[in-house]
Short mmCIF file of C-alpha atoms and ligand atoms in Angstrom, two decimals:
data_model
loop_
_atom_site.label_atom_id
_atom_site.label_comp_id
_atom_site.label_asym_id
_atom_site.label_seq_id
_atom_site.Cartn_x
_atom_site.Cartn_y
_atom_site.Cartn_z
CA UNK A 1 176.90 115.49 -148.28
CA UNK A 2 173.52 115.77 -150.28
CA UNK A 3 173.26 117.89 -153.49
CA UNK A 4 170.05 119.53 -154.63
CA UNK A 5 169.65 121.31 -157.83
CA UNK A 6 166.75 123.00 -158.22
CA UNK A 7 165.81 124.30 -161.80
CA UNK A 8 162.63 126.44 -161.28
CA UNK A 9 161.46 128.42 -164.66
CA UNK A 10 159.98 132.01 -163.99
CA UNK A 11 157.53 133.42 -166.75
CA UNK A 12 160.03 135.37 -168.08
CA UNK A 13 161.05 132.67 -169.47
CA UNK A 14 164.41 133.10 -167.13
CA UNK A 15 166.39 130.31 -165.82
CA UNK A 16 167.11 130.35 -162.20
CA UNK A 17 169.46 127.39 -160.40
CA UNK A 18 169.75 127.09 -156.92
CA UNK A 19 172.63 124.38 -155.65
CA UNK A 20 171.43 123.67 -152.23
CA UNK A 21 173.68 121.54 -150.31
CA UNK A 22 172.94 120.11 -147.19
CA UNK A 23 174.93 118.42 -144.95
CA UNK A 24 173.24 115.03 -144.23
CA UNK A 25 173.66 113.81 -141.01
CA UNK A 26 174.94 110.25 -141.10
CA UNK A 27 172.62 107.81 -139.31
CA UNK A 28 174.01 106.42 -136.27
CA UNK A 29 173.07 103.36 -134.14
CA UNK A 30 173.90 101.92 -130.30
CA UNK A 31 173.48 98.36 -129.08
CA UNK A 32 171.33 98.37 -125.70
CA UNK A 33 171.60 95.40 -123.10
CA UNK A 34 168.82 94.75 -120.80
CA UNK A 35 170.75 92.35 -118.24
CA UNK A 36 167.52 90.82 -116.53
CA UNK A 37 167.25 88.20 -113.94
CA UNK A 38 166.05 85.71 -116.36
CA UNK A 39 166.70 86.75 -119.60
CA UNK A 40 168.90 89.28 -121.45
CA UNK A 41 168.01 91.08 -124.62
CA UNK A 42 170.18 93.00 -127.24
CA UNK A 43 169.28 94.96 -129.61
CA UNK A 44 170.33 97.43 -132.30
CA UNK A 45 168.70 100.74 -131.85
CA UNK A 46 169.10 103.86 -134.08
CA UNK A 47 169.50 107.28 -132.72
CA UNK A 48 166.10 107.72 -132.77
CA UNK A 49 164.91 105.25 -130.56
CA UNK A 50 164.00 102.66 -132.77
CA UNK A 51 164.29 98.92 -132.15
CA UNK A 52 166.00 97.37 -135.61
CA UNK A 53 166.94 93.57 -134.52
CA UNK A 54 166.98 91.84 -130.64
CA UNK A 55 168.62 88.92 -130.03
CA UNK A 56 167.43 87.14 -126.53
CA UNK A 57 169.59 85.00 -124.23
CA UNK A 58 169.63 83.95 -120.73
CA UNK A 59 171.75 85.72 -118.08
CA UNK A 60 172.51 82.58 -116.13
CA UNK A 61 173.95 84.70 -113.24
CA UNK A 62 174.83 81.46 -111.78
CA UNK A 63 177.51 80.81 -114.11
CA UNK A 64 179.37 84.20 -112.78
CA UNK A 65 180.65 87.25 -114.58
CA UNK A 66 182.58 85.94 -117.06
CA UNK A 67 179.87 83.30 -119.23
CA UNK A 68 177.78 86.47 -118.70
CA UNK A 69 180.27 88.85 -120.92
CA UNK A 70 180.89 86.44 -122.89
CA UNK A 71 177.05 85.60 -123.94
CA UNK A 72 176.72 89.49 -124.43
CA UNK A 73 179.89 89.83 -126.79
CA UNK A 74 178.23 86.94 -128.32
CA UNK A 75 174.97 88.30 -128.64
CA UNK A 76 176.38 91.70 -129.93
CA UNK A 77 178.62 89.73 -132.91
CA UNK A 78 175.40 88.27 -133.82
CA UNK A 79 173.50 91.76 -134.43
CA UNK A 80 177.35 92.94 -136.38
CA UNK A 81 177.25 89.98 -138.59
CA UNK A 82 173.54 90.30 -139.10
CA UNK A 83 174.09 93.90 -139.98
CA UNK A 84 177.33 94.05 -141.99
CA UNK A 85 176.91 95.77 -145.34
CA UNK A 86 174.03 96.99 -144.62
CA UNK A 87 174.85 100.41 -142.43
CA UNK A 88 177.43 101.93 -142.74
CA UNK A 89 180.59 101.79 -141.18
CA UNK A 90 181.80 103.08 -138.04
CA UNK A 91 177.86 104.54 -137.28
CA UNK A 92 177.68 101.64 -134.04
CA UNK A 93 178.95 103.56 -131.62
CA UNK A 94 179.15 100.86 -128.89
CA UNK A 95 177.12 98.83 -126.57
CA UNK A 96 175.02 100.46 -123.65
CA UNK A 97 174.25 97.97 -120.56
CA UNK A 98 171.56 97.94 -118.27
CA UNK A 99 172.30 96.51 -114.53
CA UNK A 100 170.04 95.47 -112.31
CA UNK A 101 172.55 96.73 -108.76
CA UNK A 102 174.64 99.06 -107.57
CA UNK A 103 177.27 100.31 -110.09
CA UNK A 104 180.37 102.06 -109.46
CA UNK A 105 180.44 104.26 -112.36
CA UNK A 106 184.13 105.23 -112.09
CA UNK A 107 185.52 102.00 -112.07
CA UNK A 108 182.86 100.43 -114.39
CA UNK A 109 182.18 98.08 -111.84
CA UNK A 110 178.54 96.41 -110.28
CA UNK A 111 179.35 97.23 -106.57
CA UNK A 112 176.30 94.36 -105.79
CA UNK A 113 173.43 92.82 -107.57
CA UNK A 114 170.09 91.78 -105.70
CA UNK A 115 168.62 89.89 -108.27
CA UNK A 116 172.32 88.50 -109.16
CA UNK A 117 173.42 86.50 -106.51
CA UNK A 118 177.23 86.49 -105.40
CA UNK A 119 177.93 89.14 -107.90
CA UNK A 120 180.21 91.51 -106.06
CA UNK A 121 182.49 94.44 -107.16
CA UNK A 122 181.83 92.81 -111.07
CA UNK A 123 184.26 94.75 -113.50
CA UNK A 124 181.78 94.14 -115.91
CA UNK A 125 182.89 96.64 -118.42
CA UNK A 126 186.55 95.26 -118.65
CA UNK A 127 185.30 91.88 -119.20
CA UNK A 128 183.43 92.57 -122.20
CA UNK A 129 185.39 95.26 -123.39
CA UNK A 130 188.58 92.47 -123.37
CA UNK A 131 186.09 90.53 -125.93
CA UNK A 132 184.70 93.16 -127.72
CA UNK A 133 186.52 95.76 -129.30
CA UNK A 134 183.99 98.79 -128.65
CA UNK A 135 182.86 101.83 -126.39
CA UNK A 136 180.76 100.03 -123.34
CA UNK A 137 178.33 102.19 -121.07
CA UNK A 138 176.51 101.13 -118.13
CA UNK A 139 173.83 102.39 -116.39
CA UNK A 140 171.44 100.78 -113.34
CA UNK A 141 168.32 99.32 -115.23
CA UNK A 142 165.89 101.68 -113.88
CA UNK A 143 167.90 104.97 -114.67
CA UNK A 144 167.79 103.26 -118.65
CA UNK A 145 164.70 102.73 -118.13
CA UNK A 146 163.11 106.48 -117.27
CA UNK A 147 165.92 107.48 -119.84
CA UNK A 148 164.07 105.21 -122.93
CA UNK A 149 160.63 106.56 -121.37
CA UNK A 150 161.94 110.39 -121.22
CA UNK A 151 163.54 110.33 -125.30
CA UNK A 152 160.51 109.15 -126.68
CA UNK A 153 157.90 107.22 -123.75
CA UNK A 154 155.97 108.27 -121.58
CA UNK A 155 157.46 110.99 -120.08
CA UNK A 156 159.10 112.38 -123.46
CA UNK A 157 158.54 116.74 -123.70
CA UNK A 158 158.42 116.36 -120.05
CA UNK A 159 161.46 117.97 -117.88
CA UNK A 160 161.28 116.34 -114.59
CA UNK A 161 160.44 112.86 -114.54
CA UNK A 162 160.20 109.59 -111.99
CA UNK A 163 159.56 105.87 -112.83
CA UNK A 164 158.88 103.57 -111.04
CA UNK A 165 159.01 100.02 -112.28
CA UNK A 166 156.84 97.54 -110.46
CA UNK A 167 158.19 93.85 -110.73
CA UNK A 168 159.74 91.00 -108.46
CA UNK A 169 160.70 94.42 -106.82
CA UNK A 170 160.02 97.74 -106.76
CA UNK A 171 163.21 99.78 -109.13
CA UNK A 172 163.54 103.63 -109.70
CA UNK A 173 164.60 106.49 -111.91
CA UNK A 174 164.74 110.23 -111.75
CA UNK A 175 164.99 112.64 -114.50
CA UNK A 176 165.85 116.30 -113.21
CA UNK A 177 166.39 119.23 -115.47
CA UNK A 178 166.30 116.78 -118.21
CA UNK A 179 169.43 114.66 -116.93
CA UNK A 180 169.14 111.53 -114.99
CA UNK A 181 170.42 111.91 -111.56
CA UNK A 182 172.49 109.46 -109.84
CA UNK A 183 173.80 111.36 -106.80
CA UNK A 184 177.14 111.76 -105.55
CA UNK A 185 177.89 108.04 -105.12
CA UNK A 186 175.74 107.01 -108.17
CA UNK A 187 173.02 105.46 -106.08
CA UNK A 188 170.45 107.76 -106.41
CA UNK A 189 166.97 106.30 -107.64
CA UNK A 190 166.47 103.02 -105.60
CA UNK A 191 163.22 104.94 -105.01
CA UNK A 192 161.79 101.10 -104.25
CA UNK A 193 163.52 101.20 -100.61
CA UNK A 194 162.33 104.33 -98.41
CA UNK A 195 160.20 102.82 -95.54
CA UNK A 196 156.90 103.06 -95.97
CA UNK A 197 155.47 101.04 -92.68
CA UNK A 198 157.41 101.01 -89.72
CA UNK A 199 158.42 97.92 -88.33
CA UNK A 200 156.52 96.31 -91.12
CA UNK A 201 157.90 93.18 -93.42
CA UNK A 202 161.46 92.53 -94.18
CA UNK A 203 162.84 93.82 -97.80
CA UNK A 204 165.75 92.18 -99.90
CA UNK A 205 167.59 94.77 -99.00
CA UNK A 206 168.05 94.43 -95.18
CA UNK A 207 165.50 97.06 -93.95
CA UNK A 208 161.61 96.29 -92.88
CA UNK A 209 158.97 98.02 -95.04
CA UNK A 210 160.18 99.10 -97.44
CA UNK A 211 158.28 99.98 -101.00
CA UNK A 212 159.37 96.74 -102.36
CA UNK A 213 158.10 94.86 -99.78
CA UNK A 214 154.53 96.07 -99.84
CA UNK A 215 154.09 97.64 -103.49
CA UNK A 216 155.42 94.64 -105.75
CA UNK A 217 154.41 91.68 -107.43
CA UNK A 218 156.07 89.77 -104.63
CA UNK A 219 154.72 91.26 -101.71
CA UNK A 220 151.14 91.29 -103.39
CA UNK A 221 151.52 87.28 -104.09
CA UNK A 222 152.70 87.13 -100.26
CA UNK A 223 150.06 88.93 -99.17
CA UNK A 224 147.81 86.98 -101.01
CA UNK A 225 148.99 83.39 -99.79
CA UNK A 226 149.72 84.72 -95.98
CA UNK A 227 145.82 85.87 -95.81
CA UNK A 228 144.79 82.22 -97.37
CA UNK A 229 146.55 80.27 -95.19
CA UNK A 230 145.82 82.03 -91.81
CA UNK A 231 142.29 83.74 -92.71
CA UNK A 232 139.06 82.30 -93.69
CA UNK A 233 138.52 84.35 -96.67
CA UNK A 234 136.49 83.51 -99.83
CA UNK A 235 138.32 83.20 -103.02
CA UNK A 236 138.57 81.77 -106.04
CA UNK A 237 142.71 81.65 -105.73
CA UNK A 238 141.86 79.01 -103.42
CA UNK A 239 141.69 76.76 -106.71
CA UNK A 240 144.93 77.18 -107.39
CA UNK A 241 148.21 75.51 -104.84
CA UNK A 242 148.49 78.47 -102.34
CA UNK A 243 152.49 78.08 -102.39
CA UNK A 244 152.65 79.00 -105.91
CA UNK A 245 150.25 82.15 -106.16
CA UNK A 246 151.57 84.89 -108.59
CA UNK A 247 150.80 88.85 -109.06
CA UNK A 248 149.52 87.70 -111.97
CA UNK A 249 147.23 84.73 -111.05
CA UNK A 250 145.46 87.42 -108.41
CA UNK A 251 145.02 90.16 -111.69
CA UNK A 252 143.73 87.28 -113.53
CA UNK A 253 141.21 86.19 -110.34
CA UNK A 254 140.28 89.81 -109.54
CA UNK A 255 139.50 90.43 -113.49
CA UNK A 256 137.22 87.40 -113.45
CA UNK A 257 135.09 88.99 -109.98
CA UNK A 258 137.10 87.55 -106.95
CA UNK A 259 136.47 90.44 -104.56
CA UNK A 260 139.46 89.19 -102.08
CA UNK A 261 141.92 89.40 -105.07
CA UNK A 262 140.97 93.19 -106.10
CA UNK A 263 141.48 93.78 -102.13
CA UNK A 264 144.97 93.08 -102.81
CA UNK A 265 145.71 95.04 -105.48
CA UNK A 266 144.22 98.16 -103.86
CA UNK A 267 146.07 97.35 -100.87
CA UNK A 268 149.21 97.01 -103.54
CA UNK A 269 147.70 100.61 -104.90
CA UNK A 270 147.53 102.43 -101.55
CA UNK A 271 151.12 101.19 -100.79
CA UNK A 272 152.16 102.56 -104.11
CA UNK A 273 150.37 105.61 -103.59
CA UNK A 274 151.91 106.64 -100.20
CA UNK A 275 155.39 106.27 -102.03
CA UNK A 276 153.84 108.33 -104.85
CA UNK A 277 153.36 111.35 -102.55
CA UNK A 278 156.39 111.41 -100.65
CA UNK A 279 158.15 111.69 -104.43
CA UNK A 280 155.72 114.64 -105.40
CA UNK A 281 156.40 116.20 -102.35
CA UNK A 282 160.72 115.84 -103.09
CA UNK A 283 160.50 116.50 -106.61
CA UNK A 284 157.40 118.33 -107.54
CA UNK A 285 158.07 116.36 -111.41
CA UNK A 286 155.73 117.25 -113.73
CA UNK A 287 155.21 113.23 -114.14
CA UNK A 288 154.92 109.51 -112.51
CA UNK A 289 155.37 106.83 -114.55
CA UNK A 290 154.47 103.40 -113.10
CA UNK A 291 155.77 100.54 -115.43
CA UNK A 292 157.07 96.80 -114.98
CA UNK A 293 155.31 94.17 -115.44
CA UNK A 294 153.13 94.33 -112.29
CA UNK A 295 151.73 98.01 -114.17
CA UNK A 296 149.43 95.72 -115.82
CA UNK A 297 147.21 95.61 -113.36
CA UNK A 298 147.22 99.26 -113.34
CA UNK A 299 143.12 99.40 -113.39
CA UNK A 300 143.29 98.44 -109.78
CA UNK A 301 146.31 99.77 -108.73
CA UNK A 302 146.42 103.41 -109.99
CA UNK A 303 142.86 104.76 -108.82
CA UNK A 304 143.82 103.76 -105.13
CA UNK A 305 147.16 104.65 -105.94
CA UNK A 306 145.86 108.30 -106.95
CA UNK A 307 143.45 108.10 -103.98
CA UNK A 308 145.97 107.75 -101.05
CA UNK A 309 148.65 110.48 -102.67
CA UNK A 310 145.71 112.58 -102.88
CA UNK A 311 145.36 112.47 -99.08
CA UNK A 312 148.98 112.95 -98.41
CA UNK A 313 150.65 114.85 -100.67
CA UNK A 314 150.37 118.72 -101.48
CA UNK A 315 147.16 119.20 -103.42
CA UNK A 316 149.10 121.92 -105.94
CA UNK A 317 151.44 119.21 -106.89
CA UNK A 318 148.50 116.24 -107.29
CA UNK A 319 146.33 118.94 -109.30
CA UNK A 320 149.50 119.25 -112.25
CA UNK A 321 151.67 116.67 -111.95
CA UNK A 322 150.63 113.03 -113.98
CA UNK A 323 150.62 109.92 -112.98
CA UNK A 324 150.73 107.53 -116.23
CA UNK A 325 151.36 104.05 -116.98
CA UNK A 326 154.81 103.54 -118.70
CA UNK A 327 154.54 103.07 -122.86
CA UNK A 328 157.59 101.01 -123.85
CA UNK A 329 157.34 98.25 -121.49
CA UNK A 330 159.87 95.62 -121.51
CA UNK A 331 162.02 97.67 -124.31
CA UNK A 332 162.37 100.98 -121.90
CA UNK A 333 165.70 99.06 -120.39
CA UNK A 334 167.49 98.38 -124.44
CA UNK A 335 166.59 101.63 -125.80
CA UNK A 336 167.68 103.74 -122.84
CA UNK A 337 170.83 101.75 -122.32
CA UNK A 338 171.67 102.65 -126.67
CA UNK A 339 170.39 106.19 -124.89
CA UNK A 340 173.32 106.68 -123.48
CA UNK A 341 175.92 107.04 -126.81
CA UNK A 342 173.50 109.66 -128.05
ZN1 LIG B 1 164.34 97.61 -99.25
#
């Protein structure tokens, strides 16, 4: 509770007071997990979006479930001890995680994990809620993704929404009516796996040609060295050991002139772009985010991108709906998994 007095002096020489109170709304705050492949940030976000403190370990998914909650309960004492004093108390309302799998949200279990090998049917949100005593939320990393983007990214004002985050794979989100939509068995999104090229190369996921498997930094680098070995092409990549090519060593060789390397990132951009229009045509959003860290080669990849859905999708949807490169890159994950408490 605030109190304002306001003394305010008329000519009369009258004296007027006003006693305004307001009822200040305490400042609250949400820790957001970003479980990666590699590496798994924490931080303390306030309930506007803001980033206050991350603290950065590895997942080591090798070491199983259990070093994993434990490294996150002892990432999230860290950020309590740092802050202690200085917010108030009870204003954490818990700890939000972002998976990268298939969760079952009603048992608070990861159903399976791609990128997390051997992690099946996880109760991830008993484990860490038996170290930590707080509220835990999950969500797939994707969904907290496009959720961070749509409170205050790229996609914030807007009502319907997709992302799609370009990386080792291809992950997805969808915003509807302002709500993230899962689906009826909480799967919704994974809009990395609809078949793009029949028969065409084989996805982590079991099918052939996929997204993924054409449209991410992966299949770009695969690409790349498949062409190098078999083809007598000119480029400068052929500097570098074939075998250990990256998405980002071809950006790098296509920014410094190598024709052969901007070939592949249109290619990656057409790809991308056929999976664009088949998401206009379901969902008519009024935007297309493209983020992960494969985005940053979005000079090459969105023109061609914009090109082929031009050519396939319905022109009235192309005309209004935007295609934009994400805006909170590798924080999207944190700040929509704190998202969900508020
Ligand atoms: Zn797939």
């Amino acid at each position: 509770m605030v109190s304002v007095i306001i003394i305010s002096v008329l000519e009369k020489g009258y004296l007027l007071f006003y006693d305004i109170r307001i009822m200040a709304k305490k400042k609250q705050y949400a820790i957001g997990v970003d479980i990666g492949g590699t590496n798994m940030p924490c931080s303390l976000v306030d309930d506007k979006g803001k980033i206050l403190r991350t603290i950065e370990k590895k997942t080591l998914p090798e070491q199983g479930a259990d070093s994993l909650a434990l490294r996150i309960s002892e990432s999230v004492k860290e950020l309590l001890t740092y802050f202690k004093g200085r917010l108030k108390k009870g204003t954490i309302l818990g700890v939000g995680l972002g998976v990268p799998g298939i969760l079952d949200h009603k048992r608070g279990e990861i159903v399976t994990c791609p990128n997390l090998p051997g992690w099946k049917n996880v109760p991830i949100i008993k484990l860490i809620k038996q170290k930590l005593k707080m509220p835990v939320l999950m969500d797939n990393d994707a969904n907290c993704a496009v959720i961070g983007e749509h409170w205050i990214g790229a996609a914030k004002g807007t009502k319907n929404a997709i992302l799609l985050t370009l990386g080792s794979g291809v992950g997805g989100g969808i915003i509807i009516d302002n709500k993230i939509y899962r689906g009826s068995h909480g799967v919704a999104g994974e809009l990395g796996h609809i078949t793009i090229v029949a028969e065409g190369a084989l996805c982590g996921c079991g099918n052939h040609g996929c997204l993924e498997a054409y449209a991410s930094a992966n299949a770009a680098a695969r690409t790349a060295k498949e062409r190098l070995r078999k083809e007598e092409v000119i480029s400068t990549l052929r500097e570098k050991d074939i075998n250990k090519i990256t998405a980002h060593d071809i950006f790098l060789h296509a920014e410094a002139g190598d024709i052969f390397s901007k070939n592949i990132l249109f290619e990656s951009g057409k790809y991308l772009g056929m999976g664009i229009a088949t998401f206009a045509n379901i969902f008519d959003p009024d935007i297309i985010i493209i983020g992960g860290g494969f985005s940053d080669a979005e000079k090459y990849l969105l023109p061609a991108a914009i090109d082929e859905a031009y050519k396939r999708a319905f022109k009235h949807v192309m005309d209004k709906m935007k295609i934009k490169k994400a805006k909170l890159g590798n924080n999207a994950g944190m700040i929509g998994a704190a998202r969900l408490f508020f």
